[in-house]
Coordinates of C-alpha atoms in Angstrom, one line a residue:
X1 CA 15.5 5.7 -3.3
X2 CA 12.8 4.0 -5.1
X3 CA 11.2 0.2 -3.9
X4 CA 9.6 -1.4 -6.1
X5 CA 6.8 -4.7 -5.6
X6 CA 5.4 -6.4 -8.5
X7 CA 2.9 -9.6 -9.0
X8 CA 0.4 -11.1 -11.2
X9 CA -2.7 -12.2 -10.1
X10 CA -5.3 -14.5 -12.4
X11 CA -8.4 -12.6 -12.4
X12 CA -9.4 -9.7 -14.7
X13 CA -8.3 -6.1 -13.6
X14 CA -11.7 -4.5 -12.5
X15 CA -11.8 -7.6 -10.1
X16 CA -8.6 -6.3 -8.8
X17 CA -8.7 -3.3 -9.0
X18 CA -12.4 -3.5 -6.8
X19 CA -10.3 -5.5 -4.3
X20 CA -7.5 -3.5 -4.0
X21 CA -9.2 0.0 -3.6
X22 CA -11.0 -1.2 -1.1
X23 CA -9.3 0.3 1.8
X24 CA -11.3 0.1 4.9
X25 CA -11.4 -4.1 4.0
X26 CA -7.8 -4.7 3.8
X27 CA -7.7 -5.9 7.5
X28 CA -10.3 -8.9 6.4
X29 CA -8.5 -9.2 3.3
X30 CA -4.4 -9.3 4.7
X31 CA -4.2 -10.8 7.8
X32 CA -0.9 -8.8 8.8
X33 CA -2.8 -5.6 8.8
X34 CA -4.2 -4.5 12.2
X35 CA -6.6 -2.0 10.7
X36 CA -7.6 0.8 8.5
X37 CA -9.2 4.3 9.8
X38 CA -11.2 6.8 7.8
X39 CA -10.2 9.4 9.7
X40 CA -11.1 12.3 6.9
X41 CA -10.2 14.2 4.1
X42 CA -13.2 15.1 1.1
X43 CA -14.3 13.2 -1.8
X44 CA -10.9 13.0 -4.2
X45 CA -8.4 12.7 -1.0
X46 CA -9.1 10.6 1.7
X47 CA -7.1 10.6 5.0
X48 CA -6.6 7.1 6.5
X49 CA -4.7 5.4 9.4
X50 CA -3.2 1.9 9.0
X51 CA -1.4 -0.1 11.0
X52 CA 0.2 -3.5 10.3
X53 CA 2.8 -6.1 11.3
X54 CA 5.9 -6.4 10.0
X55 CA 6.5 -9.8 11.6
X56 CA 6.2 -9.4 15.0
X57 CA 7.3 -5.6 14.7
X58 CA 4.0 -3.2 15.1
X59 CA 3.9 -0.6 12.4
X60 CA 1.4 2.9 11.4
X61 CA 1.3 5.3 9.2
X62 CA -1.4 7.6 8.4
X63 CA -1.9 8.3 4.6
X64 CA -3.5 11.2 2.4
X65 CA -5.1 8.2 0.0
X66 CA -6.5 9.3 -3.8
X67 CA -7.7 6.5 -6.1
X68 CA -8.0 7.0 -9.8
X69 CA -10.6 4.5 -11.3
X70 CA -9.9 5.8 -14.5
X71 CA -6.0 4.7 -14.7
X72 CA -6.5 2.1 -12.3
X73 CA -3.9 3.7 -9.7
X74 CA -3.9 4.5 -6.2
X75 CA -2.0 7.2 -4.5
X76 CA -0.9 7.6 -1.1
X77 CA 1.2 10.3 0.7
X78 CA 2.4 9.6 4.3
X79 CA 1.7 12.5 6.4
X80 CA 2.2 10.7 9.7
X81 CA 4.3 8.0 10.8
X82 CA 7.9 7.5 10.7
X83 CA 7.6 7.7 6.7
X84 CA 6.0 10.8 6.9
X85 CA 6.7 12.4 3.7
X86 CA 6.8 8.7 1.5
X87 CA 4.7 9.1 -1.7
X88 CA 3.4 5.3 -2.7
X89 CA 1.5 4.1 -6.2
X90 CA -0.2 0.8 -6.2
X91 CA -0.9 0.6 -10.2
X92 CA -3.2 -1.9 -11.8
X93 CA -2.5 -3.2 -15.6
X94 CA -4.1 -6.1 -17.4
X95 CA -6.8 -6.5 -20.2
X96 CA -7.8 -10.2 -19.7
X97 CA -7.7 -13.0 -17.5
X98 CA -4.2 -12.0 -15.8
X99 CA -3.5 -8.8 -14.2
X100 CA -0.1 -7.3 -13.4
X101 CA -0.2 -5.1 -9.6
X102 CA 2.9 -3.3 -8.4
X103 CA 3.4 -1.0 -5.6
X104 CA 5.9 1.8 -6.2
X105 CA 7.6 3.3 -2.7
X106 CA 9.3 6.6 -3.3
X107 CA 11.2 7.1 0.1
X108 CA 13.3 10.0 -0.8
X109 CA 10.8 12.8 0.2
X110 CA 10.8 11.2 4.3
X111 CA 10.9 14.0 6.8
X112 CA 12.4 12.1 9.8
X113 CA 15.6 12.7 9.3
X114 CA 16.9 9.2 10.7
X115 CA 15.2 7.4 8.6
X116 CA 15.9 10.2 6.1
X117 CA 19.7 9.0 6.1
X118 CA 21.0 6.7 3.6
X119 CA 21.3 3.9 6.4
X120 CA 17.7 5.0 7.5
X121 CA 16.5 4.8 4.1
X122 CA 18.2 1.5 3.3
X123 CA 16.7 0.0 6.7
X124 CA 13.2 1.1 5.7
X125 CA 13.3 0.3 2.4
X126 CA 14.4 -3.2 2.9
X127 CA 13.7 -4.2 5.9
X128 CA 9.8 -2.7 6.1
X129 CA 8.5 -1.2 3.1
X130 CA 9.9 -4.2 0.8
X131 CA 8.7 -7.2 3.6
X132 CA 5.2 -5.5 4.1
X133 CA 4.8 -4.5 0.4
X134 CA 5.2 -7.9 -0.5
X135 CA 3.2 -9.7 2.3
X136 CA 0.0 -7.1 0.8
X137 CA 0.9 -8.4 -2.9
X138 CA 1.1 -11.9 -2.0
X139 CA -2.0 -11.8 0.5
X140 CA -4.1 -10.0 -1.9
X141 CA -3.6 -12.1 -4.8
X142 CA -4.4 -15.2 -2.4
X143 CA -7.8 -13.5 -1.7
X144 CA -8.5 -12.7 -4.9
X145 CA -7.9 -15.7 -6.7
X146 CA -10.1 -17.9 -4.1
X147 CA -13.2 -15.7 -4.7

């Protein structure tokens, strides 16, 4: 099972694509994350810990976290968490004065089995990944397009 998060934000892609790699600001940037650790990994793989809220529902994960300025992509692997195992791409498209973002979830590889399950899957997909993906989309292009 695949999610999928897409918006367009008005402002030139190395603009967003500055903002969005920038990991360890998210917290100042989206107001439902809680924070972001650096908490390892060597210079192509970084290891971080994030938590946010999905409504009043406290969430964490901790992410093996690569970002590709050439392709304008960042990759994330969940290695701890309840989607331990979830393999996410934010990619970053435009050539001008409007840039397309969208966060791609690939949930099939979760190791918890529960959430593993097609229910599981269907409850995380929708109900978390979907909600929070699209709080980050819609926060960050808010922040973006007031600077």
């Amino acid at each position: 099972m695949q999610t999928v998060n897409h918006i367009t934000i008005s402002a030139d892609p190395n603009t967003v694509f500055h903002a969005v790699s920038s990991i360890l600001d998210w917290p100042q940037i989206l107001p439902h994350y809680r924070w972001v650790h650096h908490i390892g990994g060597n210079r192509d793989w970084k290891i971080f810990e994030m938590a946010a809220w999905r409504s009043v529902i406290p969430v964490k994960w901790t992410s093996l976290t690569h970002v590709d300025p050439i392709d304008r992509c960042i990759y994330f692997r969940h290695i701890g968490g309840l989607t331990r195992g979830m393999e996410v791409v934010w990619s970053v498209e435009g050539d001008g004065r409007e840039t397309s973002v969208s966060i791609m979830h690939e949930l099939s590889r979760m190791r918890v089995p529960i959430v593993r399950s097609a229910p599981g899957k269907l409850v995380t997909g929708k109900f978390f990944v979907e909600f929070v993906a699209d709080q980050t989309l819609r926060s960050m292009k808010r922040w973006i397009e007031e600077q």
